[in-house]
C-alpha cells in the first residue's frame, strides 16, 4: 500500500458526460501528479500540482482540468467525455515538487466511457 | 517517434531464469532513470532508481544505464512466479517533475 488513495475505483459513464476523480496524497506529501494509462499510449503525464498551485502541464486536453485543495487532496475533472477517454487514471504524490525519484502511485481509477 | 521505447513483450520465462528488460530513449536530457513494477489492476510501484550512467543492484534486481547508447536495462536473477507483472521504465530530466514512461513489458514467470 503506497499510502495514496484514489476514488472511485471504477467509473462507467456515457459520452458527453462529466466526471470527477479524486486523489489523496500520502501524509506529508505536497505534490500530486496525474497520469493517464491507455493500452496504446502507456502512462502519460497530465498535470502536476504543488501545495495548491499548478506546477507543470503535460498532455492534458482542454476538456480536462484539475485542482488541489487546501487539505492537499486533488481532483481531476473530465468533461465532454469521448470513447477514447476510457483509460486508467493514476495519481502519484511526492513530498517535494522538484524531485522525481519518489513518486508513489495510487491504485488508479478505471474509467469506461460507453 | 516516442521519447521512450520499450518492447511490450509478452515475455514468458521458467522459474529461476535470468530476465532482461530493456528500454531505449531519444532525449539526451534524461538524467534520472527508474523501473516500476505494476501488478494487474494495481498502481505502478517503484523498484529501482538510478542517476545517470552506471549500475545499481538491489537483491535480485540490477538496473543498468548506458547513456552513450541511450539504453537502460533491468535484470532479474532467479526469477520467481511472484515477479510476474508488467515492468515499466521511466525517466526524467533535471528541473522537470514529470516522468516519461515506456509502454511496459508484461513478464510471466512459469513455475
XYZ file of N, CA and C in Angstrom:
675
model
N 0.847 -1.188 0.000
C 0.000 0.000 0.000
C 0.896 1.257 0.000
N 0.735 2.084 -1.048
C 1.595 3.260 -1.209
C 1.214 4.399 -0.275
N 0.005 4.384 0.249
C -0.472 5.494 1.065
C -1.238 6.533 0.263
N -1.237 6.396 -1.065
C -2.017 7.290 -1.926
C -3.375 6.629 -2.176
N -4.436 7.366 -1.969
C -5.768 6.800 -2.196
C -6.453 7.508 -3.355
N -7.239 6.728 -4.084
C -7.988 7.267 -5.217
C -9.410 6.718 -5.174
N -10.353 7.597 -5.473
C -11.749 7.171 -5.577
C -12.384 7.827 -6.791
N -13.349 7.173 -7.430
C -13.740 5.779 -7.188
C -12.752 4.816 -7.857
N -12.940 3.539 -7.613
C -12.093 2.539 -8.277
C -12.491 2.372 -9.729
N -13.772 2.335 -9.952
C -14.304 2.156 -11.303
C -15.364 3.214 -11.561
N -15.448 3.625 -12.809
C -16.434 4.614 -13.210
C -16.880 4.262 -14.615
N -18.181 4.094 -14.788
C -18.731 3.840 -16.117
C -19.705 4.958 -16.428
N -19.521 5.574 -17.575
C -20.358 6.712 -17.923
C -20.553 6.759 -19.432
N -21.318 7.721 -19.889
C -21.632 7.811 -21.308
C -20.870 8.967 -21.954
N -20.779 8.911 -23.266
C -20.135 10.012 -23.990
C -20.864 11.322 -23.716
N -20.097 12.390 -23.648
C -20.653 13.702 -23.398
C -20.797 14.064 -21.933
N -20.625 13.099 -21.063
C -20.791 13.353 -19.637
C -19.531 13.948 -19.018
N -19.657 14.297 -17.733
C -18.540 14.858 -16.961
C -18.359 14.027 -15.698
N -17.088 13.770 -15.352
C -16.804 13.007 -14.138
C -15.696 13.690 -13.348
N -15.629 13.354 -12.067
C -14.574 13.872 -11.197
C -13.882 12.713 -10.508
N -12.567 12.682 -10.637
C -11.740 11.663 -9.987
C -11.018 12.332 -8.820
N -10.910 11.588 -7.722
C -10.338 12.167 -6.515
C -9.078 11.428 -6.083
N -8.124 12.191 -5.562
C -6.856 11.620 -5.103
C -6.462 12.259 -3.783
N -6.075 11.422 -2.819
C -5.497 11.922 -1.575
C -4.043 11.476 -1.505
N -3.111 12.423 -1.409
C -1.691 12.044 -1.409
C -1.283 11.393 -0.094
N -0.078 10.847 -0.065
C 0.476 10.313 1.171
C 0.586 11.429 2.194
N 0.477 11.061 3.454
C 0.604 12.043 4.514
C 1.963 12.743 4.409
N 1.930 14.065 4.382
C 3.173 14.831 4.303
C 3.598 15.201 2.897
N 3.006 14.557 1.888
C 3.365 14.887 0.508
C 2.604 16.126 0.051
N 3.302 17.029 -0.595
C 2.699 18.289 -1.028
C 2.365 18.304 -2.514
N 2.962 17.385 -3.255
C 2.823 17.420 -4.710
C 2.015 16.239 -5.213
N 1.134 16.508 -6.155
C 0.291 15.472 -6.763
C 0.457 15.525 -8.277
N 0.610 14.375 -8.872
C 0.729 14.242 -10.322
C -0.435 13.376 -10.813
N -0.966 13.717 -11.969
C -1.990 12.885 -12.602
C -1.434 12.293 -13.893
N -1.717 10.993 -14.088
C -1.296 10.288 -15.286
C -2.490 9.532 -15.868
N -2.456 9.374 -17.177
C -3.449 8.563 -17.877
C -2.736 7.350 -18.464
N -3.303 6.161 -18.259
C -2.703 4.962 -18.825
C -3.702 4.290 -19.760
N -3.372 4.273 -21.037
C -4.194 3.569 -22.019
C -3.340 2.489 -22.658
N -4.025 1.521 -23.292
C -3.314 0.368 -23.849
C -2.300 0.772 -24.902
N -2.686 1.730 -25.763
C -1.802 2.052 -26.886
C -0.781 3.135 -26.560
N -1.036 3.949 -25.540
C -0.146 5.077 -25.243
C 0.699 4.867 -23.983
N 0.379 3.894 -23.183
C 1.116 3.735 -21.940
C 0.744 4.836 -20.954
N 1.620 5.075 -19.989
C 1.376 6.086 -18.954
C 1.802 7.459 -19.471
N 0.856 8.388 -19.485
C 1.134 9.729 -19.981
C 0.875 10.740 -18.862
N 1.823 11.630 -18.675
C 1.695 12.667 -17.661
C 0.666 13.701 -18.089
N -0.229 14.040 -17.179
C -1.252 15.038 -17.480
C -0.933 16.388 -16.831
N -0.797 16.392 -15.507
C -0.636 17.664 -14.811
C -0.095 17.427 -13.408
N 0.604 18.435 -12.875
C 1.156 18.367 -11.526
C 0.721 19.579 -10.714
N 0.395 19.354 -9.462
C 0.130 20.435 -8.512
C 1.090 20.311 -7.337
N 1.490 21.469 -6.842
C 2.337 21.502 -5.660
C 1.745 22.506 -4.686
N 1.359 22.016 -3.545
C 0.842 22.854 -2.464
C -0.258 23.814 -2.951
N -1.138 23.284 -3.794
C -2.291 24.048 -4.248
C -2.106 24.790 -5.563
N -0.869 24.850 -6.045
C -0.605 25.596 -7.276
C -0.241 24.644 -8.404
N -0.685 24.967 -9.616
C -0.284 24.179 -10.764
C 1.201 24.358 -11.009
N 1.931 23.236 -11.155
C 3.381 23.314 -11.307
C 3.824 22.956 -12.722
N 3.207 21.961 -13.323
C 3.612 21.543 -14.664
C 2.427 20.922 -15.388
N 2.449 21.073 -16.702
C 1.382 20.525 -17.530
C 1.979 19.618 -18.586
N 1.306 18.515 -18.826
C 1.737 17.600 -19.867
C 0.706 17.537 -20.967
N 0.393 16.334 -21.392
C -0.541 16.149 -22.500
C -1.994 16.166 -22.037
N -2.378 17.223 -21.365
C -3.739 17.287 -20.836
C -4.636 18.030 -21.816
N -5.774 17.404 -22.126
C -6.711 18.005 -23.057
C -7.401 19.204 -22.407
N -7.890 20.101 -23.237
C -8.598 21.275 -22.713
C -9.884 20.881 -22.003
N -10.445 19.730 -22.347
C -11.666 19.236 -21.704
C -11.385 18.722 -20.281
N -10.120 18.595 -19.946
C -9.737 18.083 -18.625
C -9.200 19.251 -17.792
N -9.484 19.213 -16.516
C -8.922 20.212 -15.611
C -8.686 19.554 -14.261
N -7.885 20.184 -13.459
C -7.583 19.635 -12.139
C -7.415 20.768 -11.148
N -7.476 20.418 -9.882
C -7.155 21.372 -8.838
C -6.683 20.619 -7.599
N -5.969 21.342 -6.751
C -5.537 20.791 -5.476
C -6.072 21.699 -4.383
N -6.678 21.089 -3.398
C -7.372 21.828 -2.353
C -6.454 22.078 -1.159
N -6.873 22.996 -0.245
C -6.022 23.292 0.926
C -5.635 22.061 1.752
N -6.490 21.030 1.773
C -6.112 19.828 2.527
C -5.221 18.908 1.685
N -4.814 19.370 0.526
C -3.867 18.741 -0.409
C -4.456 17.612 -1.251
N -5.728 17.271 -1.052
C -6.296 16.306 -1.972
C -6.503 16.994 -3.325
N -6.570 16.180 -4.371
C -6.679 16.732 -5.712
C -7.845 16.080 -6.438
N -8.419 16.826 -7.349
C -9.485 16.298 -8.186
C -9.148 16.542 -9.653
N -9.435 15.547 -10.459
C -9.270 15.652 -11.911
C -10.662 15.610 -12.516
N -11.015 16.660 -13.230
C -12.323 16.763 -13.854
C -12.204 16.493 -15.344
N -13.018 15.572 -15.816
C -13.020 15.215 -17.234
C -14.407 15.517 -17.780
N -14.490 16.357 -18.817
C -15.798 16.732 -19.330
C -15.922 16.389 -20.815
N -17.150 16.459 -21.300
C -17.452 16.135 -22.712
C -16.748 14.840 -23.107
N -16.963 13.826 -22.292
C -16.211 12.587 -22.439
C -16.416 11.935 -23.801
N -15.331 11.365 -24.299
C -15.334 10.638 -25.566
C -14.914 9.195 -25.289
N -15.207 8.326 -26.261
C -14.847 6.914 -26.095
C -13.352 6.757 -25.813
N -12.567 7.570 -26.463
C -11.110 7.486 -26.326
C -10.575 7.901 -24.976
N -11.437 8.452 -24.129
C -11.009 8.836 -22.780
C -11.014 7.635 -21.834
N -11.551 6.521 -22.292
C -11.544 5.302 -21.483
C -10.101 4.909 -21.200
N -9.759 4.803 -19.936
C -8.365 4.538 -19.548
C -8.317 4.370 -18.040
N -7.116 4.042 -17.580
C -6.830 4.078 -16.144
C -6.231 5.437 -15.830
N -6.695 6.055 -14.773
C -6.156 7.338 -14.354
C -5.498 7.152 -12.991
N -4.203 7.492 -12.953
C -3.447 7.347 -11.715
C -3.051 8.714 -11.189
N -3.006 8.829 -9.880
C -2.318 9.960 -9.319
C -1.113 9.440 -8.544
N -0.122 10.269 -8.430
C 1.082 9.948 -7.681
C 1.403 11.150 -6.807
N 2.120 10.905 -5.717
C 2.492 12.040 -4.873
C 3.959 11.967 -4.487
N 4.528 13.124 -4.234
C 5.882 13.239 -3.697
C 5.862 14.303 -2.613
N 6.863 14.243 -1.762
C 6.915 15.220 -0.677
C 7.196 16.623 -1.216
N 8.172 16.683 -2.109
C 8.560 17.962 -2.684
C 8.116 18.008 -4.134
N 8.051 19.166 -4.694
C 7.612 19.299 -6.075
C 8.723 19.234 -7.086
N 9.953 19.103 -6.623
C 11.055 19.178 -7.572
C 11.918 17.925 -7.566
N 11.403 16.825 -7.085
C 12.152 15.571 -7.098
C 11.339 14.531 -7.842
N 12.022 13.673 -8.539
C 11.296 12.696 -9.341
C 11.610 11.266 -8.941
N 12.365 11.081 -7.882
C 12.759 9.715 -7.577
C 11.842 9.031 -6.583
N 10.829 9.703 -6.117
C 9.975 9.096 -5.099
C 8.506 9.327 -5.384
N 8.093 9.092 -6.593
C 6.675 9.215 -6.913
C 5.960 7.936 -6.493
N 5.018 8.070 -5.580
C 4.235 6.944 -5.092
C 2.863 6.997 -5.761
N 2.509 5.902 -6.390
C 1.273 5.861 -7.171
C 0.112 5.282 -6.369
N -1.059 5.831 -6.629
C -2.274 5.269 -6.073
C -2.742 4.076 -6.902
N -3.843 3.433 -6.489
C -4.330 2.233 -7.168
C -5.041 2.517 -8.486
N -5.347 3.783 -8.751
C -5.954 4.134 -10.029
C -7.474 4.132 -10.025
N -8.031 4.856 -10.985
C -9.469 4.834 -11.272
C -9.627 4.363 -12.707
N -10.419 3.309 -12.880
C -10.660 2.806 -14.238
C -11.912 3.467 -14.784
N -11.754 4.265 -15.830
C -12.874 4.977 -16.447
C -13.267 4.279 -17.739
N -14.532 3.959 -17.851
C -15.074 3.379 -19.081
C -16.134 4.322 -19.614
N -15.944 4.782 -20.838
C -16.913 5.662 -21.491
C -17.634 4.858 -22.567
N -18.948 4.767 -22.437
C -19.741 3.953 -23.374
C -20.494 4.815 -24.383
N 7.931 9.786 -33.315
C 8.687 8.800 -32.526
C 8.528 9.113 -31.042
N 8.246 8.049 -30.255
C 8.109 8.250 -28.820
C 9.481 8.505 -28.215
N 9.505 9.272 -27.124
C 10.783 9.566 -26.471
C 11.349 8.346 -25.767
N 10.481 7.449 -25.317
C 10.918 6.234 -24.625
C 10.269 5.037 -25.305
N 11.090 4.087 -25.718
C 10.597 2.898 -26.401
C 10.878 1.668 -25.538
N 9.871 0.805 -25.464
C 10.023 -0.410 -24.671
C 9.293 -1.531 -25.375
N 9.942 -2.678 -25.498
C 9.316 -3.835 -26.121
C 8.177 -4.318 -25.216
N 6.957 -4.373 -25.744
C 5.821 -4.735 -24.889
C 5.747 -6.205 -24.508
N 6.574 -7.039 -25.161
C 6.509 -8.471 -24.896
C 5.259 -9.054 -25.534
N 4.594 -10.020 -24.939
C 4.887 -10.522 -23.602
C 6.116 -11.417 -23.560
N 6.679 -11.520 -22.340
C 7.857 -12.321 -22.116
C 7.498 -13.414 -21.116
N 7.812 -14.648 -21.478
C 7.476 -15.779 -20.624
C 8.738 -16.576 -20.356
N 9.074 -16.782 -19.077
C 10.305 -17.483 -18.729
C 10.021 -18.515 -17.654
N 10.867 -19.551 -17.537
C 10.689 -20.518 -16.451
C 11.244 -19.958 -15.146
N 10.707 -20.425 -14.060
C 11.187 -20.021 -12.735
C 12.688 -20.267 -12.622
N 13.394 -19.283 -12.060
C 14.832 -19.403 -11.887
C 15.643 -18.776 -13.006
N 14.994 -18.417 -14.099
C 15.702 -17.822 -15.233
C 16.152 -16.395 -14.916
N 17.122 -15.928 -15.688
C 17.530 -14.521 -15.633
C 16.709 -13.777 -16.686
N 16.102 -12.695 -16.247
C 15.258 -11.901 -17.134
C 15.969 -10.597 -17.465
N 15.906 -10.211 -18.715
C 16.485 -8.942 -19.154
C 15.386 -8.100 -19.788
N 15.171 -6.923 -19.237
C 14.167 -5.995 -19.757
C 14.886 -4.721 -20.188
N 14.449 -4.146 -21.294
C 15.209 -3.029 -21.861
C 14.322 -1.894 -22.328
N 14.921 -0.705 -22.336
C 14.276 0.477 -22.910
C 15.331 1.286 -23.640
N 14.894 1.950 -24.700
C 15.755 2.918 -25.360
C 15.056 4.275 -25.309
N 15.847 5.318 -25.415
C 15.263 6.652 -25.388
C 15.982 7.544 -26.367
N 15.336 8.644 -26.714
C 15.906 9.508 -27.745
C 16.409 10.843 -27.192
N 15.930 11.250 -26.019
C 16.269 12.564 -25.482
C 17.478 12.476 -24.554
N 18.578 13.085 -24.963
C 19.802 13.007 -24.162
C 19.714 13.803 -22.862
N 18.661 14.581 -22.689
C 18.485 15.349 -21.458
C 18.065 14.481 -20.279
N 17.599 13.279 -20.549
C 17.167 12.402 -19.445
C 18.358 12.071 -18.559
N 18.172 12.268 -17.252
C 19.254 12.020 -16.306
C 18.862 11.024 -15.216
N 17.568 10.914 -14.964
C 17.094 10.050 -13.887
C 16.321 8.893 -14.512
N 16.618 7.686 -14.077
C 16.055 6.503 -14.707
C 15.467 5.588 -13.640
N 14.271 5.124 -13.912
C 13.556 4.320 -12.938
C 12.940 3.087 -13.575
N 12.736 2.100 -12.775
C 11.938 0.941 -13.162
C 10.799 0.793 -12.170
N 9.600 0.649 -12.714
C 8.419 0.414 -11.912
C 7.863 -0.968 -12.240
N 7.258 -1.595 -11.242
C 6.567 -2.860 -11.436
C 5.085 -2.593 -11.220
N 4.268 -3.129 -12.106
C 2.822 -2.932 -11.996
C 2.125 -4.282 -12.082
N 1.514 -4.671 -10.976
C 0.695 -5.876 -10.980
C -0.664 -5.523 -11.578
N -1.345 -6.548 -12.041
C -2.628 -6.346 -12.696
C -3.591 -5.595 -11.787
N -4.187 -4.558 -12.323
C -5.191 -3.759 -11.608
C -4.626 -3.024 -10.386
N -3.320 -2.762 -10.414
C -2.699 -2.002 -9.322
C -1.932 -0.820 -9.899
N -1.530 0.085 -9.030
C -0.695 1.191 -9.465
C 0.759 0.788 -9.587
N 1.536 1.510 -10.385
C 2.975 1.216 -10.505
C 3.684 1.392 -9.162
N 4.658 0.521 -8.933
C 5.421 0.525 -7.686
C 6.898 0.690 -8.043
N 7.562 1.673 -7.433
C 8.965 1.936 -7.760
C 9.851 0.776 -7.319
N 10.642 0.256 -8.271
C 11.578 -0.845 -7.987
C 13.007 -0.346 -7.841
N 13.435 0.415 -8.835
C 14.832 0.832 -8.888
C 14.914 2.275 -9.389
N 15.914 2.973 -8.894
C 16.158 4.353 -9.336
C 17.653 4.526 -9.531
N 18.043 5.049 -10.684
C 19.460 5.335 -10.917
C 19.593 6.728 -11.510
N 20.740 7.307 -11.231
C 21.029 8.640 -11.758
C 22.189 8.526 -12.729
N 21.981 8.968 -13.959
C 22.999 8.972 -14.996
C 23.491 7.546 -15.294
N 24.672 7.398 -15.840
C 25.153 6.081 -16.261
C 25.642 5.252 -15.096
N 25.599 3.929 -15.281
C 26.125 3.045 -14.251
C 25.173 1.937 -13.900
N 25.567 1.162 -12.913
C 24.783 0.024 -12.448
C 24.335 0.252 -11.018
N 23.206 -0.371 -10.701
C 22.743 -0.369 -9.318
C 22.105 -1.715 -9.034
N 22.470 -2.300 -7.908
C 21.965 -3.619 -7.561
C 21.139 -3.545 -6.292
N 20.035 -4.295 -6.280
C 19.204 -4.383 -5.076
C 18.624 -5.786 -5.025
N 19.258 -6.639 -4.245
C 18.794 -8.017 -4.158
C 18.921 -8.729 -5.497
N 17.824 -9.243 -5.994
C 17.849 -9.967 -7.270
C 17.760 -9.033 -8.482
N 17.620 -7.755 -8.235
C 17.422 -6.787 -9.312
C 18.688 -5.961 -9.549
N 19.018 -5.777 -10.835
C 20.127 -4.908 -11.222
C 19.643 -3.980 -12.321
N 19.832 -2.686 -12.103
C 19.487 -1.696 -13.126
C 20.775 -1.190 -13.751
N 20.741 -1.047 -15.056
C 21.928 -0.619 -15.810
C 21.532 0.540 -16.718
N 22.373 1.552 -16.766
C 22.127 2.693 -17.639
C 23.357 2.927 -18.497
N 23.154 3.017 -19.794
C 24.233 3.345 -20.727
C 23.800 4.598 -21.482
N 24.227 5.736 -21.013
C 23.784 6.991 -21.623
C 24.351 7.177 -23.014
N 25.535 6.636 -23.282
C 26.126 6.812 -24.611
C 25.279 6.125 -25.675
N 24.640 5.027 -25.298
C 23.778 4.297 -26.232
C 22.302 4.636 -26.035
N 22.001 5.437 -25.026
C 20.606 5.782 -24.686
C 19.806 4.487 -24.483
N 20.293 3.682 -23.564
C 19.763 2.334 -23.377
C 19.795 2.014 -21.891
N 18.667 1.541 -21.360
C 18.654 1.116 -19.964
C 18.108 -0.296 -19.875
N 18.557 -1.004 -18.850
C 18.159 -2.396 -18.681
C 17.816 -2.683 -17.227
N 16.971 -3.664 -17.044
C 16.688 -4.221 -15.720
C 16.889 -5.725 -15.819
N 17.747 -6.254 -14.940
C 17.970 -7.689 -14.890
C 17.341 -8.235 -13.611
N 16.659 -9.341 -13.756
C 16.081 -10.040 -12.603
C 16.718 -11.423 -12.551
N 17.440 -11.686 -11.449
C 18.058 -13.007 -11.287
C 17.116 -13.923 -10.525
N 17.267 -15.234 -10.772
C 16.471 -16.228 -10.043
C 14.999 -15.816 -10.027
N 14.438 -15.605 -11.189
C 13.074 -15.086 -11.278
C 12.075 -16.025 -10.595
N 11.068 -15.413 -9.986
C 10.046 -16.118 -9.223
C 8.671 -15.862 -9.837
N 7.726 -16.772 -9.633
C 6.366 -16.515 -10.132
C 5.798 -15.194 -9.632
N 6.217 -14.774 -8.436
C 5.722 -13.504 -7.897
C 6.276 -12.295 -8.650
N 7.259 -12.518 -9.515
C 7.784 -11.429 -10.348
C 6.901 -11.190 -11.567
N 5.923 -12.048 -11.781
C 5.027 -11.884 -12.931
C 4.256 -10.577 -12.781
N 4.471 -9.674 -13.721
C 3.897 -8.327 -13.659
C 4.287 -7.609 -14.948
N 3.824 -6.382 -15.061
C 4.293 -5.513 -16.143
C 5.375 -4.597 -15.584
N 6.484 -4.508 -16.296
C 7.611 -3.680 -15.865
C 7.694 -2.456 -16.766
N 7.691 -1.310 -16.128
C 7.699 -0.037 -16.847
C 9.009 0.688 -16.593
N 9.673 1.118 -17.655
C 10.810 2.005 -17.449
C 10.270 3.439 -17.451
N 10.964 4.298 -16.737
C 10.568 5.705 -16.666
C 11.818 6.556 -16.537
N 11.738 7.755 -17.015
C 12.885 8.634 -16.928
C 12.430 10.080 -16.861
N 13.348 10.942 -16.398
C 13.002 12.354 -16.286
C 14.240 13.204 -16.499
N 13.968 14.500 -16.703
C 15.043 15.456 -16.976
C 15.255 16.327 -15.749
N 16.434 16.876 -15.575
C 16.656 17.813 -14.467
C 15.711 18.996 -14.591
N 15.142 19.390 -13.474
C 14.249 20.545 -13.482
C 12.831 20.233 -13.894
N 12.592 19.046 -14.416
C 11.229 18.654 -14.801
C 10.731 17.651 -13.786
N 9.460 17.712 -13.488
C 8.933 16.883 -12.426
C 8.214 15.642 -12.914
N 7.811 15.649 -14.175
C 7.034 14.529 -14.640
C 7.922 13.421 -15.183
N 7.382 12.227 -15.179
C 8.086 11.065 -15.677
C 7.620 10.726 -17.085
N 8.567 10.257 -17.896
C 8.264 9.744 -19.226
C 8.379 8.223 -19.147
N 7.296 7.550 -19.468
C 7.246 6.101 -19.310
C 7.346 5.367 -20.640
N 7.941 4.176 -20.595
C 7.784 3.231 -21.681
C 6.409 2.606 -21.573
N 6.018 1.849 -22.582
C 4.681 1.261 -22.585
C 4.578 0.032 -21.686
N 5.714 -0.470 -21.225
C 5.705 -1.605 -20.312
C 5.924 -2.929 -21.011
N 6.603 -3.851 -20.301
C 6.793 -5.228 -20.785
C 6.104 -6.157 -19.813
N 5.194 -6.986 -20.356
C 4.498 -7.939 -19.487
C 5.338 -9.203 -19.340
N 5.671 -9.533 -18.098
C 6.504 -10.700 -17.793
C 5.672 -11.755 -17.076
N 5.823 -13.005 -17.518
C 5.228 -14.139 -16.811
C 6.333 -15.122 -16.470
N 6.438 -15.469 -15.193
C 7.409 -16.464 -14.737
C 6.636 -17.747 -14.430
N 6.981 -18.778 -15.157
C 6.222 -20.033 -15.061
C 6.851 -20.950 -14.025
N 6.055 -21.437 -13.045
C 6.629 -22.312 -12.000
C 7.132 -23.625 -12.584
